[in-house]
XYZ file of N, CA, C and O in Angstrom:
628
model
N 205.127 -53.001 141.164
C 204.680 -52.401 139.928
C 205.851 -51.821 139.162
O 206.696 -51.159 139.727
N 205.854 -52.048 137.900
C 206.900 -51.508 137.043
C 206.325 -50.307 136.301
O 205.280 -50.401 135.661
N 207.029 -49.169 136.411
C 206.532 -47.981 135.717
C 206.993 -48.015 134.258
O 208.136 -48.353 133.971
N 206.101 -47.669 133.382
C 206.423 -47.644 131.953
C 206.871 -46.252 131.554
O 206.373 -45.264 132.053
N 207.791 -46.221 130.637
C 208.247 -44.947 130.099
C 207.148 -44.383 129.192
O 206.516 -45.128 128.447
N 206.920 -43.089 129.293
C 205.866 -42.478 128.482
C 206.216 -42.560 127.005
O 207.358 -42.398 126.603
N 205.208 -42.810 126.189
C 205.399 -42.893 124.746
C 205.336 -41.521 124.080
O 205.658 -41.387 122.914
N 204.878 -40.502 124.821
C 204.767 -39.175 124.216
C 206.150 -38.556 124.100
O 206.900 -38.481 125.064
N 206.508 -38.111 122.896
C 207.830 -37.516 122.708
C 207.907 -36.126 123.334
O 206.897 -35.452 123.515
N 209.123 -35.717 123.643
C 209.347 -34.385 124.188
C 209.089 -33.356 123.092
O 209.551 -33.500 121.974
N 208.328 -32.335 123.423
C 207.997 -31.303 122.448
C 209.200 -30.395 122.214
O 209.805 -29.916 123.164
N 209.533 -30.167 120.978
C 210.638 -29.284 120.617
C 210.050 -27.940 120.210
O 209.198 -27.883 119.320
N 210.455 -26.889 120.881
C 209.967 -25.545 120.578
C 211.098 -24.570 120.892
O 211.243 -24.122 122.021
N 211.883 -24.232 119.890
C 213.043 -23.357 120.061
C 212.660 -21.980 119.538
O 212.284 -21.835 118.380
N 212.748 -20.976 120.412
C 212.293 -19.627 120.075
C 213.456 -18.673 119.854
O 214.511 -18.827 120.452
N 213.210 -17.679 119.012
C 214.130 -16.565 118.824
C 213.495 -15.377 119.545
O 212.751 -14.605 118.968
N 213.747 -15.267 120.848
C 213.110 -14.240 121.659
C 213.557 -12.836 121.273
O 212.811 -11.874 121.390
N 214.768 -12.723 120.832
C 215.322 -11.410 120.480
C 214.618 -10.826 119.249
O 214.558 -9.609 119.089
N 214.077 -11.683 118.405
C 213.459 -11.221 117.160
C 212.269 -10.306 117.411
O 212.109 -9.290 116.733
N 211.432 -10.619 118.397
C 210.257 -9.782 118.642
C 210.648 -8.429 119.216
O 209.886 -7.471 119.113
N 211.810 -8.340 119.818
C 212.306 -7.070 120.337
C 212.914 -6.229 119.221
O 212.737 -5.019 119.183
N 213.628 -6.857 118.308
C 214.331 -6.155 117.241
C 213.455 -5.841 116.021
O 213.734 -4.907 115.285
N 212.400 -6.655 115.782
C 211.626 -6.543 114.553
C 210.128 -6.499 114.838
O 209.653 -7.052 115.819
N 209.396 -5.887 113.922
C 207.937 -5.949 113.899
C 207.558 -6.933 112.800
O 207.991 -6.793 111.657
N 206.751 -7.943 113.132
C 206.401 -8.995 112.184
C 205.212 -8.567 111.339
O 204.192 -8.132 111.854
N 205.342 -8.697 110.024
C 204.274 -8.350 109.102
C 203.490 -9.584 108.664
O 202.278 -9.529 108.484
N 204.172 -10.704 108.445
C 203.524 -11.952 108.037
C 204.365 -13.119 108.532
O 205.590 -13.024 108.596
N 203.696 -14.218 108.882
C 204.391 -15.413 109.373
C 204.070 -16.600 108.475
O 202.955 -16.725 107.961
N 205.061 -17.467 108.295
C 204.916 -18.662 107.469
C 205.582 -19.841 108.175
O 206.601 -19.664 108.841
N 205.017 -21.038 108.003
C 205.654 -22.267 108.472
C 206.307 -22.931 107.278
O 205.650 -23.228 106.282
N 207.613 -23.174 107.389
C 208.366 -23.758 106.281
C 209.034 -25.048 106.739
O 209.523 -25.136 107.873
N 209.072 -26.018 105.856
C 209.839 -27.226 106.114
C 211.312 -26.947 105.857
O 211.668 -25.950 105.232
N 212.174 -27.813 106.349
C 213.616 -27.643 106.168
C 214.182 -28.920 105.569
O 213.835 -30.023 106.002
N 215.078 -28.770 104.593
C 215.798 -29.920 104.052
C 216.967 -30.217 104.979
O 217.871 -29.391 105.118
N 216.934 -31.370 105.609
C 217.979 -31.746 106.565
C 218.785 -32.916 106.018
O 218.331 -33.657 105.152
N 219.989 -33.073 106.574
C 220.854 -34.183 106.181
C 221.309 -34.936 107.425
O 221.574 -34.323 108.461
N 221.394 -36.233 107.294
C 222.023 -37.073 108.303
C 221.472 -36.924 109.706
O 220.302 -37.145 109.964
N 222.338 -36.507 110.621
C 222.009 -36.492 112.046
C 221.391 -35.177 112.511
O 221.230 -34.972 113.715
N 221.015 -34.303 111.599
C 220.486 -32.994 111.994
C 219.168 -33.102 112.762
O 218.966 -32.381 113.733
N 218.288 -33.994 112.374
C 217.002 -34.111 113.065
C 217.194 -34.593 114.500
O 216.475 -34.181 115.405
N 218.192 -35.431 114.726
C 218.450 -35.908 116.085
C 218.939 -34.770 116.973
O 218.564 -34.667 118.132
N 219.768 -33.893 116.427
C 220.226 -32.734 117.182
C 219.071 -31.779 117.456
O 219.004 -31.178 118.529
N 218.167 -31.632 116.502
C 217.006 -30.760 116.702
C 216.128 -31.316 117.811
O 215.665 -30.575 118.682
N 215.921 -32.611 117.819
C 215.104 -33.225 118.872
C 215.763 -33.100 120.238
O 215.077 -33.076 121.257
N 217.097 -33.015 120.262
C 217.810 -32.768 121.521
C 217.716 -31.308 121.944
O 218.043 -30.965 123.066
N 217.312 -30.437 121.036
C 217.209 -29.009 121.334
C 218.510 -28.265 121.134
O 218.691 -27.166 121.639
N 219.445 -28.834 120.373
C 220.766 -28.236 120.159
C 220.762 -27.333 118.931
O 221.513 -27.549 117.988
N 219.899 -26.316 118.949
C 219.759 -25.414 117.813
C 219.864 -23.980 118.295
O 219.354 -23.636 119.357
N 220.524 -23.148 117.496
C 220.658 -21.730 117.807
C 220.184 -20.959 116.581
O 220.770 -21.059 115.508
N 219.072 -20.192 116.727
C 218.493 -19.510 115.573
C 218.581 -17.993 115.666
O 218.071 -17.294 114.786
N 219.219 -17.445 116.685
C 219.270 -15.996 116.867
C 219.969 -15.271 115.721
O 219.597 -14.162 115.383
N 220.977 -15.875 115.132
C 221.738 -15.222 114.072
C 221.215 -15.554 112.682
O 221.822 -15.189 111.681
N 220.086 -16.241 112.598
C 219.584 -16.708 111.318
C 218.916 -15.629 110.490
O 218.344 -14.669 111.010
N 219.014 -15.786 109.191
C 218.339 -14.919 108.229
C 218.104 -15.719 106.961
O 218.793 -16.700 106.696
N 217.126 -15.294 106.163
C 216.757 -16.023 104.954
C 217.095 -15.205 103.713
O 216.938 -13.993 103.707
N 217.544 -15.908 102.675
C 217.971 -15.271 101.432
C 217.376 -16.038 100.256
O 217.380 -17.277 100.248
N 216.899 -15.300 99.258
C 216.434 -15.920 98.021
C 217.607 -16.119 97.078
O 218.436 -15.237 96.902
N 217.664 -17.288 96.454
C 218.668 -17.603 95.450
C 218.143 -17.164 94.080
O 216.944 -16.960 93.904
N 219.017 -17.034 93.078
C 218.552 -16.626 91.738
C 217.513 -17.567 91.129
O 216.684 -17.138 90.333
N 217.517 -18.851 91.523
C 216.529 -19.783 90.966
C 215.166 -19.679 91.659
O 214.236 -20.400 91.313
N 215.041 -18.799 92.659
C 213.767 -18.580 93.333
C 213.575 -19.379 94.599
O 212.528 -19.291 95.239
N 214.565 -20.167 95.010
C 214.439 -20.943 96.242
C 214.884 -20.099 97.437
O 215.683 -19.177 97.310
N 214.353 -20.438 98.594
C 214.647 -19.702 99.831
C 215.567 -20.539 100.707
O 215.289 -21.711 100.960
N 216.666 -19.943 101.172
C 217.645 -20.628 101.999
C 217.826 -19.866 103.294
O 217.798 -18.641 103.313
N 218.030 -20.603 104.385
C 218.290 -19.978 105.681
C 219.784 -20.090 105.973
O 220.389 -21.154 105.818
N 220.386 -18.975 106.351
C 221.803 -18.896 106.699
C 221.918 -18.513 108.167
O 221.027 -17.876 108.726
N 223.023 -18.857 108.793
C 223.268 -18.462 110.171
C 222.554 -19.316 111.197
O 222.616 -19.047 112.386
N 221.867 -20.345 110.764
C 221.177 -21.268 111.657
C 222.180 -22.344 112.065
O 222.772 -22.987 111.203
N 222.400 -22.518 113.357
C 223.390 -23.483 113.828
C 222.694 -24.669 114.472
O 221.999 -24.511 115.474
N 222.879 -25.828 113.887
C 222.418 -27.086 114.478
C 223.668 -27.815 114.919
O 224.483 -28.224 114.092
N 223.847 -27.951 116.231
C 225.068 -28.541 116.783
C 225.239 -29.976 116.306
O 224.264 -30.668 116.002
N 226.501 -30.419 116.251
C 226.766 -31.801 115.853
C 226.132 -32.748 116.859
O 226.108 -32.482 118.057
N 225.612 -33.851 116.359
C 224.988 -34.858 117.208
C 226.069 -35.551 118.012
O 227.076 -36.018 117.466
N 225.887 -35.617 119.319
C 226.937 -36.135 120.190
C 227.239 -37.614 119.935
O 228.385 -38.040 120.056
N 226.228 -38.395 119.577
C 226.452 -39.816 119.318
C 226.707 -40.084 117.836
O 226.699 -41.232 117.403
N 226.953 -39.028 117.069
C 227.211 -39.189 115.644
C 228.599 -39.738 115.381
O 229.501 -39.650 116.215
N 228.795 -40.274 114.200
C 230.086 -40.855 113.837
C 230.859 -39.888 112.958
O 230.593 -38.693 112.949
N 231.777 -40.397 112.185
C 232.607 -39.578 111.306
C 231.779 -38.855 110.244
O 232.201 -37.841 109.716
N 230.588 -39.351 109.934
C 229.758 -38.701 108.916
C 228.692 -37.810 109.542
O 227.561 -37.763 109.097
N 229.068 -37.082 110.593
C 228.185 -36.113 111.231
C 227.997 -34.924 110.293
O 228.791 -34.701 109.387
N 226.972 -34.115 110.524
C 226.657 -32.999 109.635
C 227.494 -31.753 109.946
O 228.069 -31.630 111.019
N 227.519 -30.816 109.014
C 228.185 -29.528 109.188
C 227.221 -28.608 109.944
O 226.108 -28.371 109.486
N 227.611 -28.048 111.091
C 226.664 -27.299 111.934
C 226.110 -26.013 111.327
O 224.959 -25.669 111.559
N 226.890 -25.276 110.549
C 226.448 -23.952 110.108
C 226.149 -23.867 108.613
O 226.086 -22.762 108.085
N 225.921 -24.964 107.967
C 225.682 -24.921 106.525
C 224.330 -24.281 106.228
O 223.403 -24.341 107.039
N 224.189 -23.634 105.051
C 222.879 -23.095 104.661
C 221.913 -24.244 104.369
O 222.321 -25.278 103.852
N 220.651 -24.041 104.711
C 219.651 -25.086 104.512
C 218.488 -24.538 103.686
O 218.040 -23.415 103.907
N 217.980 -25.364 102.805
C 216.877 -24.956 101.933
C 215.568 -25.034 102.706
O 215.311 -25.997 103.424
N 214.727 -24.013 102.526
C 213.405 -24.003 103.134
C 212.370 -24.440 102.115
O 212.478 -24.114 100.926
N 211.376 -25.164 102.577
C 210.368 -25.728 101.691
C 209.035 -25.019 101.909
O 208.410 -25.144 102.950
N 208.640 -24.240 100.908
C 207.354 -23.547 100.890
C 206.714 -23.803 99.532
O 207.409 -24.148 98.571
N 205.402 -23.612 99.436
C 204.807 -23.781 98.115
C 205.100 -22.550 97.257
O 205.503 -21.504 97.753
N 204.919 -22.699 95.965
C 205.342 -21.681 95.005
C 204.649 -20.339 95.227
O 205.254 -19.280 95.104
N 203.372 -20.380 95.598
C 202.623 -19.148 95.834
C 203.219 -18.374 97.004
O 203.404 -17.155 96.937
N 203.545 -19.083 98.082
C 204.146 -18.430 99.239
C 205.531 -17.874 98.911
O 205.895 -16.788 99.360
N 206.301 -18.620 98.123
C 207.635 -18.157 97.743
C 207.577 -16.874 96.921
O 208.334 -15.929 97.183
N 206.688 -16.825 95.941
C 206.606 -15.608 95.121
C 206.086 -14.437 95.940
O 206.561 -13.310 95.795
N 205.136 -14.694 96.824
C 204.605 -13.644 97.697
C 205.701 -13.084 98.597
O 205.864 -11.867 98.722
N 206.474 -13.968 99.211
C 207.576 -13.545 100.082
C 208.657 -12.807 99.302
O 209.187 -11.801 99.770
N 208.994 -13.308 98.133
C 210.038 -12.691 97.324
C 209.643 -11.272 96.916
O 210.454 -10.353 96.991
N 208.386 -11.085 96.510
C 207.925 -9.757 96.118
C 207.935 -8.787 97.296
O 208.352 -7.640 97.165
N 207.476 -9.247 98.452
C 207.426 -8.365 99.614
C 208.811 -8.055 100.166
O 209.067 -6.958 100.661
N 209.719 -9.027 100.105
C 211.047 -8.824 100.682
C 211.905 -7.868 99.856
O 212.940 -7.400 100.325
N 211.478 -7.581 98.611
C 212.219 -6.644 97.771
C 212.039 -5.201 98.247
O 212.829 -4.335 97.906
N 210.996 -4.947 99.048
C 210.745 -3.596 99.551
C 211.859 -3.180 100.503
O 212.488 -4.011 101.158
N 212.075 -1.880 100.579
C 213.150 -1.339 101.417
C 212.869 -1.600 102.901
O 211.771 -1.354 103.391
N 213.845 -2.117 103.602
C 213.758 -2.283 105.053
C 213.092 -3.556 105.523
O 212.901 -3.741 106.712
N 212.720 -4.458 104.625
C 212.083 -5.710 105.027
C 213.071 -6.863 104.908
O 213.888 -6.903 104.001
N 212.971 -7.788 105.834
C 213.838 -8.960 105.836
C 213.036 -10.174 106.262
O 211.922 -10.043 106.783
N 213.596 -11.343 106.050
C 212.943 -12.597 106.443
C 213.818 -13.248 107.503
O 214.997 -13.513 107.263
N 213.245 -13.481 108.687
C 214.012 -14.044 109.788
C 213.295 -15.259 110.379
O 212.069 -15.323 110.350
N 214.051 -16.230 110.911
C 213.422 -17.353 111.620
C 213.032 -16.925 113.031
O 213.803 -16.247 113.717
N 211.835 -17.293 113.452
C 211.403 -16.918 114.797
C 211.145 -18.127 115.697
O 211.156 -17.988 116.915
N 210.941 -19.309 115.110
C 210.677 -20.477 115.945
C 210.980 -21.739 115.155
O 210.680 -21.818 113.961
N 211.563 -22.734 115.813
C 211.763 -24.042 115.211
C 211.024 -25.053 116.071
O 211.107 -24.997 117.300
N 210.295 -25.955 115.415
C 209.539 -26.954 116.141
C 209.457 -28.238 115.330
O 209.785 -28.252 114.147
N 209.043 -29.305 115.986
C 208.813 -30.586 115.322
C 207.315 -30.831 115.360
O 206.711 -30.816 116.440
N 206.694 -31.032 114.192
C 205.243 -31.194 114.154
C 204.828 -32.596 114.600
O 205.657 -33.427 114.968
N 203.539 -32.867 114.556
C 202.999 -34.147 115.026
C 203.505 -35.333 114.223
O 203.604 -36.440 114.745
N 203.836 -35.107 112.957
C 204.324 -36.186 112.099
C 205.820 -36.413 112.252
O 206.379 -37.304 111.626
N 206.499 -35.581 113.052
C 207.924 -35.765 113.297
C 208.823 -34.966 112.374
O 210.038 -35.174 112.379
N 208.254 -34.060 111.582
C 209.051 -33.245 110.671
C 209.462 -31.946 111.348
O 208.654 -31.308 112.029
N 210.694 -31.531 111.126
C 211.177 -30.259 111.666
C 210.638 -29.133 110.795
O 210.693 -29.201 109.571
N 210.105 -28.122 111.450
C 209.552 -26.967 110.742
C 210.196 -25.706 111.310
O 210.577 -25.656 112.476
N 210.287 -24.696 110.475
C 210.833 -23.407 110.874
C 209.772 -22.358 110.604
O 209.289 -22.239 109.476
N 209.389 -21.630 111.641
C 208.446 -20.534 111.457
C 209.260 -19.291 111.127
O 210.124 -18.885 111.896
N 209.000 -18.728 109.944
C 209.728 -17.548 109.504
C 208.763 -16.376 109.444
O 207.546 -16.566 109.341
N 209.315 -15.177 109.510
C 208.478 -13.987 109.482
C 209.072 -12.950 108.546
O 210.286 -12.767 108.507
N 208.211 -12.288 107.811
C 208.599 -11.104 107.058
C 208.578 -9.974 108.072
O 207.551 -9.727 108.705
N 209.714 -9.333 108.266
C 209.844 -8.400 109.378
C 210.447 -7.075 108.945
O 211.183 -7.000 107.969
N 210.114 -6.062 109.720
C 210.665 -4.725 109.522
C 211.358 -4.340 110.817
O 210.807 -4.514 111.897
N 212.581 -3.834 110.714
C 213.352 -3.469 111.893
C 212.704 -2.343 112.672
O 212.161 -1.405 112.102
N 212.740 -2.451 114.004
C 212.169 -1.419 114.864
C 213.174 -0.311 115.104
O 214.372 -0.538 115.165
N 212.664 0.884 115.278
C 213.491 2.024 115.678
C 213.666 1.986 117.190
O 213.003 1.239 117.897
N 214.556 2.817 117.706
C 214.851 2.831 119.136
C 213.607 3.139 119.968
O 213.361 2.498 120.987
N 212.782 4.107 119.529
C 211.597 4.457 120.309
C 210.567 3.336 120.292
O 209.826 3.158 121.253
N 210.517 2.551 119.209
C 209.625 1.399 119.168
C 210.052 0.352 120.187
O 209.225 -0.285 120.831
N 211.366 0.170 120.324
C 211.882 -0.798 121.291
C 211.549 -0.355 122.709
O 211.194 -1.167 123.560
N 211.643 0.949 122.959
C 211.295 1.465 124.284
C 209.819 1.228 124.582
O 209.447 0.887 125.701
N 208.974 1.423 123.577
C 207.542 1.167 123.754
C 207.286 -0.298 124.080
O 206.438 -0.614 124.916
N 208.023 -1.198 123.423
C 207.864 -2.633 123.689
C 208.235 -2.951 125.130
O 207.554 -3.734 125.801
N 209.307 -2.338 125.619
C 209.735 -2.562 127.003
C 208.680 -2.039 127.970
O 208.350 -2.697 128.962
N 208.118 -0.849 127.696
C 207.076 -0.282 128.553
C 205.863 -1.196 128.618
O 205.290 -1.424 129.688
N 205.438 -1.707 127.459
C 204.279 -2.593 127.421
C 204.516 -3.860 128.224
O 203.637 -4.322 128.956
N 205.705 -4.426 128.118
C 206.031 -5.632 128.884
C 206.005 -5.352 130.373
O 205.485 -6.144 131.161
N 206.582 -4.214 130.786
C 206.593 -3.858 132.204
C 205.186 -3.647 132.739
O 204.852 -4.105 133.840
N 204.343 -2.962 131.970
C 202.966 -2.737 132.399
C 202.201 -4.045 132.512
O 201.453 -4.265 133.469
N 202.406 -4.930 131.565
C 201.727 -6.228 131.608
C 202.186 -7.036 132.816
O 201.380 -7.663 133.503
N 203.481 -7.010 133.093
C 204.027 -7.730 134.238
C 203.440 -7.193 135.546
O 203.070 -7.955 136.442
N 203.330 -5.856 135.666
C 202.775 -5.266 136.885
C 201.294 -5.584 137.039
O 200.815 -5.815 138.148
N 200.542 -5.600 135.929
C 199.133 -5.992 135.994
C 198.975 -7.433 136.464
O 198.100 -7.748 137.265
N 199.826 -8.319 135.957
C 199.775 -9.714 136.369
C 200.095 -9.864 137.849
O 199.464 -10.649 138.550
N 201.054 -9.100 138.326
C 201.386 -9.136 139.757
C 200.223 -8.626 140.596
O 199.925 -9.171 141.656
N 199.567 -7.554 140.148
C 198.444 -6.996 140.896
C 197.281 -7.975 140.936
O 196.567 -8.049 141.936
N 197.086 -8.737 139.881
C 195.993 -9.737 139.859
C 196.254 -10.864 140.823
O 195.324 -11.471 141.358
N 197.514 -11.220 141.017
C 197.854 -12.318 141.925
C 197.532 -11.981 143.371
O 197.160 -12.832 144.141
N 197.673 -10.724 143.733
C 197.455 -10.333 145.144
C 196.106 -9.791 145.409
O 195.241 -9.568 144.840
């Protein structure tokens, strides 16, 4: 018998775990990304680093993500992409104006929290309107995680 290779593609789900510790999320949005050349192949390989990413509005009203690193594709040629270039995010106009108005408030920022490839094969970036946590909020988050972990351990035994 000859075994066939599975036709189901590997699921891409790259998380920014540090974001939930550093920020409290107020609203989440799924945005498309304008990619060039070999960037989608690197994303499918999982060669993405989103921890340092942040989003900025341009004067024309478009939203761009900075600090997002998509590593060069290993099998790429001389026309490989630039790893740290800013990339345009694709949202509808209503979402853009809503985000722009809310992000003008003091202490709010827009950060990427997850990158994934949807069923149609398009790379998407889940972004969140976030407010930075204070030190005591971070301690509370750690306490909650520890309590949840201990409850899970107690249920196992």
